[in-house]
């Protein structure tokens, strides 16, 4: 990665670039990808925000998140393959946490496929195992994969 990407808020106009990163980064075997319609349907909902990692006009990563009351959920996190392992995923995760805090979150959670290496990233940021959803992801050839729910709690500072 020659240039350090900037993190900026994205919108509906960025969804084609987001889908390009999604389709390139998620392994199609596991059924973790969202469709354009799913992303476009969710983005205008209250409490939803999109963060882009961008070099110039080129999007190399993104995080999609939602807050309801004091609970924030990281819905999607992805970095283009050729930009991975340069700290962009961690920066996007940190941006999710700080963006959620500034919106009043105390509880943070996410779902991730059991076995996804992203679990290392989430654990290093303080997320711990909270539950398992059996057969949550429908992959190719009729296979299913469990989702793990990871959570992190930060009591309010008084
Ligand atoms: C998960 C993902 C976003 C990480 O992005 P990234 O920019 O490569 O992450 P970082 O470079 O910030 O990595 C931070 C740490 O996460 C861990 N990590 C990331 N990818 C890893 C891998 N493939 N194997 C093991 N550890 C990994 C490491 O601890 C890493 O730190 P290190 O490089 O100093 O060892 C990226 O791999 C991706 O887009 N994967 C496909 C989509 C996906 O599965 N998203 C998560 C589910 S929503």
Coordinates of C-alpha atoms and ligand atoms in Angstrom, one line a residue:
X1 CA 0.0 0.0 0.0
X2 CA 1.8 3.1 -1.2
X3 CA -0.5 5.8 0.2
X4 CA -2.2 5.8 3.5
X5 CA -6.0 5.8 2.9
X6 CA -8.2 8.5 4.5
X7 CA -11.3 7.5 6.3
X8 CA -14.4 9.4 5.3
X9 CA -18.2 9.0 5.7
X10 CA -19.9 7.4 2.7
X11 CA -23.4 7.4 1.2
X12 CA -25.6 5.8 -1.3
X13 CA -23.5 7.2 -4.2
X14 CA -20.6 5.1 -2.9
X15 CA -22.5 1.7 -3.0
X16 CA -21.1 0.6 -6.4
X17 CA -17.5 1.0 -5.0
X18 CA -18.5 -0.7 -1.8
X19 CA -20.0 -3.6 -3.7
X20 CA -16.7 -3.9 -5.7
X21 CA -14.7 -4.3 -2.4
X22 CA -17.4 -6.6 -1.0
X23 CA -17.3 -8.9 -4.0
X24 CA -13.6 -9.0 -4.2
X25 CA -12.7 -9.4 -0.5
X26 CA -15.3 -11.9 0.8
X27 CA -14.7 -15.5 -0.2
X28 CA -17.8 -16.6 -2.2
X29 CA -17.8 -20.1 -0.6
X30 CA -19.1 -18.8 2.8
X31 CA -22.2 -16.8 2.0
X32 CA -21.1 -13.8 4.0
X33 CA -21.6 -11.1 1.3
X34 CA -24.5 -8.8 1.2
X35 CA -26.3 -7.9 -2.0
X36 CA -26.5 -4.3 -3.4
X37 CA -30.2 -4.3 -2.5
X38 CA -29.5 -5.3 1.1
X39 CA -27.0 -2.5 1.5
X40 CA -29.1 0.1 -0.4
X41 CA -32.1 -0.9 1.8
X42 CA -30.3 -0.5 5.0
X43 CA -28.2 2.6 4.4
X44 CA -31.0 5.2 4.6
X45 CA -32.3 3.7 7.9
X46 CA -31.9 5.8 11.1
X47 CA -28.7 5.1 13.0
X48 CA -26.9 3.5 10.1
X49 CA -23.5 4.9 8.9
X50 CA -20.9 3.9 6.3
X51 CA -17.2 4.6 6.6
X52 CA -14.9 4.4 3.6
X53 CA -11.2 3.9 3.4
X54 CA -10.2 5.8 0.3
X55 CA -7.1 6.7 -1.6
X56 CA -8.0 9.5 -3.9
X57 CA -11.3 8.4 -5.5
X58 CA -10.5 4.7 -5.0
X59 CA -12.3 2.9 -2.2
X60 CA -10.1 0.1 -0.7
X61 CA -12.2 -0.7 2.4
X62 CA -15.4 0.1 4.2
X63 CA -17.3 -0.5 7.4
X64 CA -21.1 -0.5 7.7
X65 CA -22.6 0.0 11.1
X66 CA -25.8 0.7 13.0
X67 CA -26.8 2.0 16.4
X68 CA -30.0 1.5 18.2
X69 CA -30.3 3.1 21.7
X70 CA -26.9 2.4 23.3
X71 CA -26.1 -0.7 21.2
X72 CA -23.9 -0.4 18.2
X73 CA -23.5 -3.2 15.7
X74 CA -20.7 -3.6 13.1
X75 CA -22.6 -5.1 10.2
X76 CA -19.8 -5.4 7.6
X77 CA -16.1 -4.7 7.5
X78 CA -14.0 -5.4 4.4
X79 CA -10.7 -4.4 2.8
X80 CA -9.7 -5.1 -0.8
X81 CA -7.3 -8.1 -0.9
X82 CA -4.4 -6.1 -2.3
X83 CA -4.7 -3.7 0.6
X84 CA -5.1 -6.2 3.4
X85 CA -2.6 -6.6 6.3
X86 CA -1.6 -2.9 6.2
X87 CA -3.7 -1.8 9.2
X88 CA -6.7 -0.5 7.3
X89 CA -9.2 -3.1 8.8
X90 CA -8.0 -2.1 12.3
X91 CA -8.4 1.6 11.5
X92 CA -11.9 1.0 10.2
X93 CA -12.8 -1.0 13.3
X94 CA -11.4 1.8 15.5
X95 CA -13.5 4.3 13.5
X96 CA -16.6 2.2 14.1
X97 CA -15.9 2.1 17.9
X98 CA -15.2 5.9 18.1
X99 CA -18.2 6.7 15.8
X100 CA -20.4 4.5 17.9
X101 CA -19.2 6.1 21.2
X102 CA -19.8 9.5 19.9
X103 CA -23.4 8.4 19.1
X104 CA -23.8 7.1 22.7
X105 CA -23.0 3.4 22.4
X106 CA -21.9 1.4 25.4
X107 CA -22.5 -2.0 24.0
X108 CA -20.8 -3.1 20.7
X109 CA -21.5 -6.3 18.9
X110 CA -21.0 -8.0 15.6
X111 CA -21.5 -11.4 13.9
X112 CA -18.7 -13.2 12.2
X113 CA -18.4 -16.6 10.6
X114 CA -16.8 -19.2 12.8
X115 CA -13.3 -19.6 11.4
X116 CA -13.0 -16.2 9.8
X117 CA -9.5 -14.8 10.5
X118 CA -11.1 -11.4 11.2
X119 CA -11.9 -12.9 14.7
X120 CA -8.2 -12.2 15.6
X121 CA -8.7 -8.6 14.7
X122 CA -11.9 -8.3 16.8
X123 CA -10.4 -10.1 19.8
X124 CA -7.4 -7.8 19.8
X125 CA -9.9 -4.9 20.0
X126 CA -11.5 -6.3 23.1
X127 CA -14.4 -8.3 21.7
X128 CA -15.3 -11.6 23.4
X129 CA -17.5 -14.5 22.5
X130 CA -21.1 -13.9 23.4
X131 CA -23.0 -16.6 21.4
X132 CA -23.2 -18.8 18.4
X133 CA -25.9 -18.9 15.7
X134 CA -25.9 -22.3 14.1
X135 CA -26.1 -22.5 10.3
X136 CA -26.4 -18.8 10.0
X137 CA -24.5 -18.4 6.7
X138 CA -25.6 -20.4 3.6
X139 CA -22.5 -21.1 1.5
X140 CA -22.0 -22.8 -1.8
X141 CA -22.9 -26.4 -2.5
X142 CA -25.6 -26.3 0.2
X143 CA -23.1 -25.9 3.1
X144 CA -23.9 -23.8 6.1
X145 CA -21.6 -22.1 8.6
X146 CA -22.1 -21.0 12.1
X147 CA -21.9 -17.3 13.1
X148 CA -20.3 -16.2 16.3
X149 CA -21.6 -13.2 18.1
X150 CA -18.8 -11.1 19.6
X151 CA -19.5 -8.4 22.1
X152 CA -17.7 -5.6 23.9
X153 CA -19.1 -3.5 26.7
X154 CA -17.8 -0.1 27.9
X155 CA -19.6 1.2 31.0
X156 CA -20.4 4.9 30.8
X157 CA -17.6 7.2 32.2
X158 CA -19.0 9.2 35.1
Ligands
LIG1 C1 -11.0 -8.8 8.1 C2 -10.3 -7.7 7.2 C3 -11.3 -6.6 7.1 C4 -9.1 -7.3 7.9 O1 -8.6 -6.2 7.1 P1 -7.0 -5.8 7.1 O2 -6.8 -4.4 6.6 O3 -6.2 -6.9 6.5 O4 -6.7 -5.8 8.7 P2 -5.4 -5.3 9.4 O5 -4.2 -5.2 8.5 O6 -5.8 -4.0 10.2 O7 -5.1 -6.4 10.5 C5 -5.2 -6.2 11.9 C6 -5.0 -7.5 12.6 O8 -6.1 -8.4 12.3 C7 -5.5 -9.7 12.3 N1 -5.7 -10.3 11.0 C8 -6.2 -9.7 9.9 N2 -6.3 -10.6 8.8 C9 -5.9 -11.7 9.3 C10 -5.7 -13.0 8.7 N3 -6.0 -13.3 7.4 N4 -5.2 -14.0 9.5 C11 -4.9 -13.8 10.8 N5 -5.0 -12.6 11.4 C12 -5.5 -11.6 10.7 C13 -4.1 -9.7 12.7 O9 -4.0 -9.7 14.1 C14 -3.8 -8.3 12.2 O10 -2.7 -7.7 12.8 P3 -1.2 -7.9 12.1 O11 -1.3 -7.7 10.6 O12 -0.4 -6.9 12.8 O13 -0.9 -9.3 12.4 C15 -10.0 -8.3 5.8 O14 -9.2 -9.5 6.0 C16 -11.2 -8.6 4.9 O15 -11.7 -7.8 4.2 N6 -11.6 -9.9 4.9 C17 -12.7 -10.3 4.1 C18 -14.0 -9.8 4.6 C19 -14.3 -10.3 6.0 O16 -14.3 -11.5 6.2 N7 -14.7 -9.3 6.9 C20 -15.0 -9.7 8.3 C21 -16.4 -10.1 8.5 S1 -17.6 -8.8 8.3

